[in-house]
CSV table of C-alpha atoms in Angstrom, one decimal:
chain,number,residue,atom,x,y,z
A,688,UNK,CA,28.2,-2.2,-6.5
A,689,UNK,CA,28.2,1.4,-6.2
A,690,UNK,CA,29.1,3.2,-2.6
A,691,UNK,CA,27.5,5.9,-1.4
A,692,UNK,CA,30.9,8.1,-0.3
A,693,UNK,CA,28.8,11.6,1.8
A,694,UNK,CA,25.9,12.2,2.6
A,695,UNK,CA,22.8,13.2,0.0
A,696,UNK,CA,24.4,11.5,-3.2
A,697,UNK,CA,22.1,10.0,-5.3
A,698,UNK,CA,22.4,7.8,-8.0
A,699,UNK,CA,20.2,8.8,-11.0
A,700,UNK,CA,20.9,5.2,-13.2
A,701,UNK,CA,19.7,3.5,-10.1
A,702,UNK,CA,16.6,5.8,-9.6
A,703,UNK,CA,16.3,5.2,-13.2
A,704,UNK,CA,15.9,1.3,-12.9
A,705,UNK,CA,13.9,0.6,-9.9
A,706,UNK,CA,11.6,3.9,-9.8
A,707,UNK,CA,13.6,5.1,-6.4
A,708,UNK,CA,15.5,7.7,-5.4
A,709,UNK,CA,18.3,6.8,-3.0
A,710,UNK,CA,20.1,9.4,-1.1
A,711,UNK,CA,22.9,9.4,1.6
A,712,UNK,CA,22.5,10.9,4.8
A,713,UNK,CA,23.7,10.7,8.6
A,714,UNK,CA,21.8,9.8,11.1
A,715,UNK,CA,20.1,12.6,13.8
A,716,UNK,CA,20.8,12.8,17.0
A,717,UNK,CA,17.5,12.0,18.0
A,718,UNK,CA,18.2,8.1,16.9
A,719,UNK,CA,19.7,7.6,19.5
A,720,UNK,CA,22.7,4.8,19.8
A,721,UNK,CA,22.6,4.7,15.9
A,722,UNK,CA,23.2,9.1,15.8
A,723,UNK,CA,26.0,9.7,13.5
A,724,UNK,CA,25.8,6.3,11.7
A,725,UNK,CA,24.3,6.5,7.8
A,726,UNK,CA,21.8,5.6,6.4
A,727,UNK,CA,19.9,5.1,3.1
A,728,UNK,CA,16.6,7.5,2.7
A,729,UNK,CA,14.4,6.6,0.0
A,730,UNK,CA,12.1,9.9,-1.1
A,731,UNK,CA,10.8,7.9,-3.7
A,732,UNK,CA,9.4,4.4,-4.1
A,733,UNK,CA,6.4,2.2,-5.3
A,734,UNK,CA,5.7,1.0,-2.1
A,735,UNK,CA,6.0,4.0,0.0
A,736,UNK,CA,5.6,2.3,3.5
A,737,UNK,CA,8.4,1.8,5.7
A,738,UNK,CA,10.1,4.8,3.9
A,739,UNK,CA,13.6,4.6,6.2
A,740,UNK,CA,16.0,1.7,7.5
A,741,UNK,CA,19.0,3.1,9.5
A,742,UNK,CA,21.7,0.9,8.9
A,743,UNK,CA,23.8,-1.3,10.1
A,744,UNK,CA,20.1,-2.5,10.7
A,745,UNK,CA,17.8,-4.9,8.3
A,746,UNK,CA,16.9,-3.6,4.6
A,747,UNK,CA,13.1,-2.7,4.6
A,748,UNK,CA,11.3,-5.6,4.4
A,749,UNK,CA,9.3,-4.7,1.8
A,750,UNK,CA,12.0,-3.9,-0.5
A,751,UNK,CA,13.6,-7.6,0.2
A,752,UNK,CA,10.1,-9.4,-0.1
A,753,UNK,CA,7.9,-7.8,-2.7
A,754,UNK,CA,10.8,-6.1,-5.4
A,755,UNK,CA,13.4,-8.8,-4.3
A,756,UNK,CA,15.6,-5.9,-6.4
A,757,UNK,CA,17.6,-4.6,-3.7
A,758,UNK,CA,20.1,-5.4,-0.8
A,759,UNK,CA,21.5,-3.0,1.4
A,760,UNK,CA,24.2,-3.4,3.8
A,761,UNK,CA,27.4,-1.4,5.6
A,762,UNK,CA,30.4,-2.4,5.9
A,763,UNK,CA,33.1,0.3,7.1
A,764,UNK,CA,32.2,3.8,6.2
A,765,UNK,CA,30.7,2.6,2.7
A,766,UNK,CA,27.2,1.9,1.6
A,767,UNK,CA,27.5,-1.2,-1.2
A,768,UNK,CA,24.3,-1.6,-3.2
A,769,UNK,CA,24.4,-4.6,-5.0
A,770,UNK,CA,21.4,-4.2,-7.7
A,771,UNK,CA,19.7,-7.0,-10.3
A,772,UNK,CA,18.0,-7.2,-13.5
A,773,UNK,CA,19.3,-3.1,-14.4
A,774,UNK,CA,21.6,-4.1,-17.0
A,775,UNK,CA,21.5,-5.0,-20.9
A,776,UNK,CA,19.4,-7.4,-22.0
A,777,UNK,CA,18.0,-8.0,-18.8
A,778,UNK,CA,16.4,-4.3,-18.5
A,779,UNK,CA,15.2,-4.7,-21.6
A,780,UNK,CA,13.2,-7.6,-21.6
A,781,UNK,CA,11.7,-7.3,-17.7
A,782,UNK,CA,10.0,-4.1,-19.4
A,783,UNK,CA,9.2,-5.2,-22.4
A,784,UNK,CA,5.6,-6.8,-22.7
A,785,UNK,CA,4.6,-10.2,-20.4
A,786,UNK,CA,1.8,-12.4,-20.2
A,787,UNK,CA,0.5,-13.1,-16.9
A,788,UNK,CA,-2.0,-16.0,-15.9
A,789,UNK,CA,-4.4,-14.9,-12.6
A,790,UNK,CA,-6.2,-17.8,-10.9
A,791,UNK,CA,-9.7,-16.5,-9.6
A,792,UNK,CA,-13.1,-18.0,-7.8
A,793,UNK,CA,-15.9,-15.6,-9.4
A,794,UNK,CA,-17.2,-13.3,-7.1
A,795,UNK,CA,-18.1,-8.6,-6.6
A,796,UNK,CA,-14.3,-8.5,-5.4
A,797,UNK,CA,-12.8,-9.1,-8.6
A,798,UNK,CA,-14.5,-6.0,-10.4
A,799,UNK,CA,-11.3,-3.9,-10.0
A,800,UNK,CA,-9.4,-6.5,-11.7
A,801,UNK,CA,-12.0,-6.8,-14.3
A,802,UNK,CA,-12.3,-3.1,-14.6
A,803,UNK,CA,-8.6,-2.4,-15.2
A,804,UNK,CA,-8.5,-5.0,-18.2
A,805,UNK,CA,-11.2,-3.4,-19.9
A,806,UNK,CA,-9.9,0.4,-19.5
A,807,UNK,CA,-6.6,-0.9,-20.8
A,808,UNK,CA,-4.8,-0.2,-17.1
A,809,UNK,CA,-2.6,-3.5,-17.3
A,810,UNK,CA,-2.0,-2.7,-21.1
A,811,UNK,CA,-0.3,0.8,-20.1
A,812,UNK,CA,1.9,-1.5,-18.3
A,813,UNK,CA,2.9,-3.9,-21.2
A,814,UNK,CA,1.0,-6.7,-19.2
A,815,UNK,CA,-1.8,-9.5,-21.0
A,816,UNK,CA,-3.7,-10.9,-18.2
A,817,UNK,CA,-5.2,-14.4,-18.6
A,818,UNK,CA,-8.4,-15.2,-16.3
A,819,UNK,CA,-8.9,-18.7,-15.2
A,820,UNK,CA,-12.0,-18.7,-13.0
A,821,UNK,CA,-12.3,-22.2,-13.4
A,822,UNK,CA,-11.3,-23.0,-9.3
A,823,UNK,CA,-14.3,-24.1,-7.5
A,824,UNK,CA,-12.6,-22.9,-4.1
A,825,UNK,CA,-9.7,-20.4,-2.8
A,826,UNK,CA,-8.5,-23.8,-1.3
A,827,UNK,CA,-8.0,-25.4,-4.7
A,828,UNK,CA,-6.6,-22.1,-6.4
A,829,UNK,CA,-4.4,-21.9,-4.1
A,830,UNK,CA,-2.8,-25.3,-4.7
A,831,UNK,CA,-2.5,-24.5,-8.3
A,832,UNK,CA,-0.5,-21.5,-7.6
A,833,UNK,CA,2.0,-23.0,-5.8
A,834,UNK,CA,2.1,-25.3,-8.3
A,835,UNK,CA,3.1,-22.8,-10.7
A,836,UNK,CA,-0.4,-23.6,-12.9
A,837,UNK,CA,-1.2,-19.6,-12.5
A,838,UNK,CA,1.4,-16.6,-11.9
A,839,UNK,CA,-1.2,-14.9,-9.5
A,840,UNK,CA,-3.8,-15.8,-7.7
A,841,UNK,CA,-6.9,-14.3,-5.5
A,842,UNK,CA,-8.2,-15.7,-2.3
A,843,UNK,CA,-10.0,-15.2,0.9
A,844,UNK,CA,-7.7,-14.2,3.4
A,845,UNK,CA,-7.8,-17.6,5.7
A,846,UNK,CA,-7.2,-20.3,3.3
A,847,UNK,CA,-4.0,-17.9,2.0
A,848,UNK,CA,-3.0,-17.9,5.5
A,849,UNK,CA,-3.9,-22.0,6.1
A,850,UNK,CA,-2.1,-22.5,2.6
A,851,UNK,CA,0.9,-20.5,4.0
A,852,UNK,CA,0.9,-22.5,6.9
A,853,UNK,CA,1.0,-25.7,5.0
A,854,UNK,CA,4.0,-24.9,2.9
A,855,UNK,CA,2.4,-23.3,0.0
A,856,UNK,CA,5.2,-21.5,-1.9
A,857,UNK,CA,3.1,-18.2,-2.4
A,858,UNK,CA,3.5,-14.6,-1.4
A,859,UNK,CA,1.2,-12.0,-0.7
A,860,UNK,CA,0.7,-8.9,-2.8
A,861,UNK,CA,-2.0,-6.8,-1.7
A,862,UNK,CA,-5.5,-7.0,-0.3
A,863,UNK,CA,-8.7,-7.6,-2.7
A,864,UNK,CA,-11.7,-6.6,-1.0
A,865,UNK,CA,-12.5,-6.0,2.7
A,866,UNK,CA,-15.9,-5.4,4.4
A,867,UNK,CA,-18.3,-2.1,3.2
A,868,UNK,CA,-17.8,-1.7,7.3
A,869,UNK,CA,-21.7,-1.4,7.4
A,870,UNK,CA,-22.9,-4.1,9.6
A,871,UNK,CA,-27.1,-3.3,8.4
A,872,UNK,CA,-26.0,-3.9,4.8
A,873,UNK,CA,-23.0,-5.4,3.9
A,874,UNK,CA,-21.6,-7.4,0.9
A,875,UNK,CA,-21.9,-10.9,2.6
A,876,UNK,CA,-24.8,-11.8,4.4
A,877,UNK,CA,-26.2,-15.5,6.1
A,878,UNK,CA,-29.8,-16.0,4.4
A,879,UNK,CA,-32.5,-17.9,5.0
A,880,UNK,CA,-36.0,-18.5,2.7
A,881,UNK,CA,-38.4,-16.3,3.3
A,882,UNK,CA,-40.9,-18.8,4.9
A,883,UNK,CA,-38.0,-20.3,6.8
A,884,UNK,CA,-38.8,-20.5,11.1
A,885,UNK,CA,-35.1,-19.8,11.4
A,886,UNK,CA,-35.2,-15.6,12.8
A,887,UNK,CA,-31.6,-15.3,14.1
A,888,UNK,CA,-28.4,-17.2,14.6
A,889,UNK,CA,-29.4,-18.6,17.6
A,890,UNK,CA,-31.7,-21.1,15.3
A,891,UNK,CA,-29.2,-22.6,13.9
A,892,UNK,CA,-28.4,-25.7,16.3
A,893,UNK,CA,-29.0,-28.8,14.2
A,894,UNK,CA,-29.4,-27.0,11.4
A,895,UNK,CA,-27.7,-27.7,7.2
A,896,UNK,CA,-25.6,-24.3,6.9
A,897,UNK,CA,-24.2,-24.0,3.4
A,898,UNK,CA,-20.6,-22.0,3.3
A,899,UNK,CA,-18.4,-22.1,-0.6
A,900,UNK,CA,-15.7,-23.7,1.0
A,901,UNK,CA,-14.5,-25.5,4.4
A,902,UNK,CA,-12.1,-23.7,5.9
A,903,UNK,CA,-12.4,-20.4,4.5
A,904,UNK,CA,-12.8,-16.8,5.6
A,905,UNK,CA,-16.5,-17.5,5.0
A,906,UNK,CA,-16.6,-20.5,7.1
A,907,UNK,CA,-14.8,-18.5,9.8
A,908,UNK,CA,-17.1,-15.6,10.3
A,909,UNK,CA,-19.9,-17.5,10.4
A,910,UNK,CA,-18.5,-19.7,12.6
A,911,UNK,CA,-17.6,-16.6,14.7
A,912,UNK,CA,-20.7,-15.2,14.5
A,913,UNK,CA,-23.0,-18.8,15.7
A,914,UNK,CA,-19.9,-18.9,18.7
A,915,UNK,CA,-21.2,-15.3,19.6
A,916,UNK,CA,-25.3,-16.3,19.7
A,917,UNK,CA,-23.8,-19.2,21.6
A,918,UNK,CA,-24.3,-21.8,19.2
A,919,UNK,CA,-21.3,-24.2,18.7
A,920,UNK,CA,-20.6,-24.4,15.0
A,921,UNK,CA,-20.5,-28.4,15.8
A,922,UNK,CA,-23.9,-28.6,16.5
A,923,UNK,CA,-24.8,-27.6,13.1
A,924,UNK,CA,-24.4,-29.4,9.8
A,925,UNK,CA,-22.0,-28.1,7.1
A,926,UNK,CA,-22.5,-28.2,3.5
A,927,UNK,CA,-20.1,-27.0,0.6
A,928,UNK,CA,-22.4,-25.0,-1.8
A,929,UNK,CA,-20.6,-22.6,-4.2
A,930,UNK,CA,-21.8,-19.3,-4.5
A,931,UNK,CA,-23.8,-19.5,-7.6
A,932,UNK,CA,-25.8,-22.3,-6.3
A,933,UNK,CA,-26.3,-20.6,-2.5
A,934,UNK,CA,-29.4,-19.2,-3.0
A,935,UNK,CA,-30.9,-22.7,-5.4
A,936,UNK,CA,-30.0,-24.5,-2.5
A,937,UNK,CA,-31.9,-22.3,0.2
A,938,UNK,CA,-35.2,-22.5,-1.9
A,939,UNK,CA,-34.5,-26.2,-2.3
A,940,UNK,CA,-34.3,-27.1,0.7
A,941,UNK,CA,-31.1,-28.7,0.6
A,942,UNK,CA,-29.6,-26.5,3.0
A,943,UNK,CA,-31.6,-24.4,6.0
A,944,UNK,CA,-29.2,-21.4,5.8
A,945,UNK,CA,-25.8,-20.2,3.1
A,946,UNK,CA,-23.4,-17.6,3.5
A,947,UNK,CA,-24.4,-15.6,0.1
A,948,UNK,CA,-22.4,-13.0,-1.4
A,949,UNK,CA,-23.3,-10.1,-4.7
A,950,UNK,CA,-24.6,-10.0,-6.8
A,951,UNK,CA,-26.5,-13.2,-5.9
A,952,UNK,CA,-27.3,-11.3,-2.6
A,953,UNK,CA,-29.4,-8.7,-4.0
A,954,UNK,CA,-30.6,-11.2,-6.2
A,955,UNK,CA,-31.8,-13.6,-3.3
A,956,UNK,CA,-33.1,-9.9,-1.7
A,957,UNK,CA,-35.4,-8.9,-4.5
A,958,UNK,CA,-36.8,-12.6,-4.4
A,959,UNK,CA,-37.8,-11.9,-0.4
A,960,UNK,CA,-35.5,-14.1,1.0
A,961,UNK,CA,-34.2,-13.2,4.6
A,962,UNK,CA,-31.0,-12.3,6.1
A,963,UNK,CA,-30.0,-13.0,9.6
A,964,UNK,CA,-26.8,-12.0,9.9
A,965,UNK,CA,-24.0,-9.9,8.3
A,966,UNK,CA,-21.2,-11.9,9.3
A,967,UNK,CA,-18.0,-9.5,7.7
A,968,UNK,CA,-19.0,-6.2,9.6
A,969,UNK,CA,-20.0,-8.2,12.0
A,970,UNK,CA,-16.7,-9.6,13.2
A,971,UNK,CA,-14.6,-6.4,12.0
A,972,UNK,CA,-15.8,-3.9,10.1
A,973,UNK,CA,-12.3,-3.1,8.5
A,974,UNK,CA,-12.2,-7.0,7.5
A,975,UNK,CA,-9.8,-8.0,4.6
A,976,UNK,CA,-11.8,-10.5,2.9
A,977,UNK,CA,-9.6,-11.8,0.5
A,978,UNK,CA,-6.0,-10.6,-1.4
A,979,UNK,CA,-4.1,-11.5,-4.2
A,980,UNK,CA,-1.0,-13.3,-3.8
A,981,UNK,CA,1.7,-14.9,-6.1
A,982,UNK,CA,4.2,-17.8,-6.5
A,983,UNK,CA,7.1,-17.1,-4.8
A,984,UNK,CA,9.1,-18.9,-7.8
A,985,UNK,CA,7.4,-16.1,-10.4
A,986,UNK,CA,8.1,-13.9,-7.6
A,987,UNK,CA,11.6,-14.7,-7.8
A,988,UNK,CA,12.1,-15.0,-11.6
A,989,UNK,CA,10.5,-11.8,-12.7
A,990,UNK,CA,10.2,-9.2,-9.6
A,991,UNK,CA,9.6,-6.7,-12.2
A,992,UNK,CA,6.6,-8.3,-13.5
A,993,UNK,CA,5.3,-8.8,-10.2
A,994,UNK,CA,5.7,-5.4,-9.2
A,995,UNK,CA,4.0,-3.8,-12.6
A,996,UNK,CA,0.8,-6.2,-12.2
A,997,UNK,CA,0.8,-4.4,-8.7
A,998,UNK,CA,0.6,-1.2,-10.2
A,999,UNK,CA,-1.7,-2.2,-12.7
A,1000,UNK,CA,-4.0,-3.4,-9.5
A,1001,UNK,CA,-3.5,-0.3,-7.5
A,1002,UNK,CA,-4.5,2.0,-10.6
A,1003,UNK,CA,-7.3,-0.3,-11.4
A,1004,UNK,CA,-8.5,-0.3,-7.6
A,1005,UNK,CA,-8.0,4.0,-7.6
A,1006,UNK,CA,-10.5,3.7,-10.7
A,1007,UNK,CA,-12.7,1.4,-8.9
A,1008,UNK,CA,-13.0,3.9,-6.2
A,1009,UNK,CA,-13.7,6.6,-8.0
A,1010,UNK,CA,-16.1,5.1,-11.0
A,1011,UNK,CA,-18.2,3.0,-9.1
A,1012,UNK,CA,-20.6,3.2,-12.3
A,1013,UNK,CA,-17.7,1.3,-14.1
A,1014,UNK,CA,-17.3,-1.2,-11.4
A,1015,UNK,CA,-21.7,-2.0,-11.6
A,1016,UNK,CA,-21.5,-2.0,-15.7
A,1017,UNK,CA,-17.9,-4.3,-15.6
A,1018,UNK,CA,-20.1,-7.2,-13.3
A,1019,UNK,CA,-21.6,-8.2,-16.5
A,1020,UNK,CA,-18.1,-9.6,-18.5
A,1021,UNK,CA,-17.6,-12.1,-15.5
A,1022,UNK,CA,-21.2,-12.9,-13.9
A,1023,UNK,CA,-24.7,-12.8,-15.1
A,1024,UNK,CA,-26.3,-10.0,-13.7
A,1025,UNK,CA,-29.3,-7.8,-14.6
A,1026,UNK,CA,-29.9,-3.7,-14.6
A,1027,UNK,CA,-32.2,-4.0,-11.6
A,1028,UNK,CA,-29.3,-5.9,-9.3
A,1029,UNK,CA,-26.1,-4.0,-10.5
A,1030,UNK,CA,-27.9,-0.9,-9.8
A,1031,UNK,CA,-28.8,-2.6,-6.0
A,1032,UNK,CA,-26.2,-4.7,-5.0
A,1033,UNK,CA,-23.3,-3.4,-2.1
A,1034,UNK,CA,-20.1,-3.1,-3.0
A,1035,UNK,CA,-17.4,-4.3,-1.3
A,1036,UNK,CA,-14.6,-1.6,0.1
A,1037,UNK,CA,-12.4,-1.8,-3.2
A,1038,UNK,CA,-8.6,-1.4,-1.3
A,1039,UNK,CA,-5.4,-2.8,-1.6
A,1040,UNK,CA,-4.8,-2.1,1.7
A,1041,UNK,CA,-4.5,-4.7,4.2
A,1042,UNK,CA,-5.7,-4.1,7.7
A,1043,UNK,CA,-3.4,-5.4,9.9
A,1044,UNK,CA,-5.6,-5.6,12.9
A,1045,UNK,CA,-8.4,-7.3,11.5
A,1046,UNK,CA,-6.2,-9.7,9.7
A,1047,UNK,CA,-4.2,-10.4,13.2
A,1048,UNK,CA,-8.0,-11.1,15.0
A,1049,UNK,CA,-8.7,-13.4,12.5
A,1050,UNK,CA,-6.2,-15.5,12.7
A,1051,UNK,CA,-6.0,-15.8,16.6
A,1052,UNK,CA,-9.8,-16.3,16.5
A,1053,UNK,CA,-9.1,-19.0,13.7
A,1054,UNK,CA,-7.0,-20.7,16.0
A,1055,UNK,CA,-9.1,-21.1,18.9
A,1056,UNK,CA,-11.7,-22.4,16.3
A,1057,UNK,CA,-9.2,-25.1,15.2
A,1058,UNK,CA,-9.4,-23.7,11.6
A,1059,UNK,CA,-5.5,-23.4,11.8
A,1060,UNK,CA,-2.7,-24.8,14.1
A,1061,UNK,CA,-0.8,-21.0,14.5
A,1062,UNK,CA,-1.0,-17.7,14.5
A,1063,UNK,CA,1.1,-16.7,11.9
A,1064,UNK,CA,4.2,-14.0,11.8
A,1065,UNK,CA,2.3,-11.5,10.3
A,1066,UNK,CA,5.5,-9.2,9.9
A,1067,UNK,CA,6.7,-11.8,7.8
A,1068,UNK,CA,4.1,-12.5,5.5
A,1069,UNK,CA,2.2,-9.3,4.7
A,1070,UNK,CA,3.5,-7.1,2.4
């Protein structure tokens, strides 16, 4: 426990262990009632939002929930800080090497993640990353994770929020992948066969509509987006068709219409196949498709691990941005693709960020569709 006895002391050893710099300083007079009172300013931190918490107030949130390293309180005219995992042993082994296990449905989002193993990003970190793509849904991956089958997990946005809702035991990192925000050519689109009589949304009363999984962000949009031609997704038939067998299943006949994402998109593009809608932009075009979460019980056993393997995703997401030649060549270690549809295909918008808004209108839409029971307290469970 060390107190902080004036203002701007720092602790180096501290700084030293969780990457921060704390200092000591007294609040402004424009603070109002809390003028005079101090507080503890971070200058430095992995997470660099909410960058101040006057106290007596709450710790940052973010410091309590994702690094679950630090608690902050006052009592008299002394700051305790009561600091774990910094000592011995302990120090040693949270940053010595780990093994980490990441749950995944295949899919253009994962690239980063991908991209970062190959260029040795997560290595620089002392962290081997294990890949199960074997989950057929976010829905089932999710269940797993709480579960403790897989330290981290990625899903689309609604089924973390539906698992979260039901009790799952997972917390949310960061986002994955959100919309390109162009609503002529996105990464998602609602296709039809080329042939097909179906020329808009608006055809699809009484129709088969194929979606990867029920109660997913997919589901939702396209949900959204029949609700908005005025067609009442009850009046159509739904049909669970994973992504690599969306476009089989158009030419087939089995369904009339499938939400189809890259690089089986482009792929369904070159053969002339149709698109009727762009359902992502469409509904917002600063969408957060899907994020990666983890167990809270990892979360709370190694907050160190946690917090490299977001590192390692934020550096692998910074090379994403800035090599999208990587990102194309990288599609081939986790799905089939040739030359002439990595070259093609649209990328997702490769961010960590997670857009609040769009997140919040999803999940008040999602309730008036019945797709989950509340809205949930977003300041809670966002990172």
């Amino acid at each position: 426990m060390l107190p902080l006895v004036g203002p701007h002391q720092s602790y180096p050893l501290l700084s030293k262990c969780l990457d921060v710099e704390i200092v000591a300083a007294l609040c402004p007079p424009s603070w109002g009632t809390n003028s005079g009172q101090r507080y503890v300013k971070l200058t430095r931190y992995r997470q660099p939002a909410r960058r101040y918490s006057p106290l007596p107030l709450s710790p940052p949130r973010s410091l309590m929930k994702n690094a679950r390293l630090l608690a902050i309180a006052a009592v008299a005219t002394s700051i305790p800080l009561i600091v774990s995992g910094c000592g011995g042993a302990d120090a040693a082994e949270s940053s010595g090497a780990a093994s980490v296990s990441v749950g995944v449905v295949p899919g253009v989002d994962l690239a980063p993640l991908y991209l970062g193993i190959q260029e040795g990003v997560f290595d620089e970190l002392n962290l081997t990353v294990t890949i199960n793509s074997l989950s057929a849904s976010s829905s089932s991956l999710l269940t797993a994770l709480g579960e403790d089958r897989f330290d981290f997990g990625y899903a689309d946005t609604l089924s973390v929020l539906s698992a979260i809702e039901g009790g799952a035991a997972i917390d949310i990192l960061s986002g994955a992948a959100a919309s390109s925000g162009n609503a002529q050519l996105d990464y998602a689109a609602i296709m039809v066969r080329p042939d097909s009589d179906i020329t808009s949304l608006s055809n699809l009363t009484g129709r088969t509509i194929g979606v990867d999984s029920r109660g997913s962000t997919n589901e939702f949009v396209m949900r959204d987006a029949m609700l908005a031609a005025n067609v009442p997704a009850e009046l159509a038939t739904w049909k669970t068709v994973p992504f690599v067998d969306a476009v089989g299943s158009i030419n087939s006949g089995a369904v009339d219409a499938a939400l189809v994402t890259e690089p089986f998109l482009t792929t369904a593009r070159l053969a002339g196949m149709r698109i009727i809608s762009y359902p992502y932009a469409e509904f917002d075009r600063n969408l957060t498709v899907s994020m990666y979460v983890a167990s809270s019980a990892f979360t709370e056993k190694k907050p160190e691990v946690v917090e490299r393997f977001r590192m390692a995703l934020q550096r692998s997401y910074d090379l994403a941005r800035t090599k999208p030649g990587l990102v194309r060549d990288s599609l081939t270690s986790f799905i089939k693709t040739g030359a002439d549809v990595r070259t093609r295909l649209t990328l997702p918008s490769f961010t960590t960020h997670i857009d609040t808004g769009s997140v919040t209108l999803l999940g008040e839409r999602a309730k008036k569709l019945g797709m989950i029971q509340s809205i949930p307290d977003f300041a809670t469970i966002l990172p």
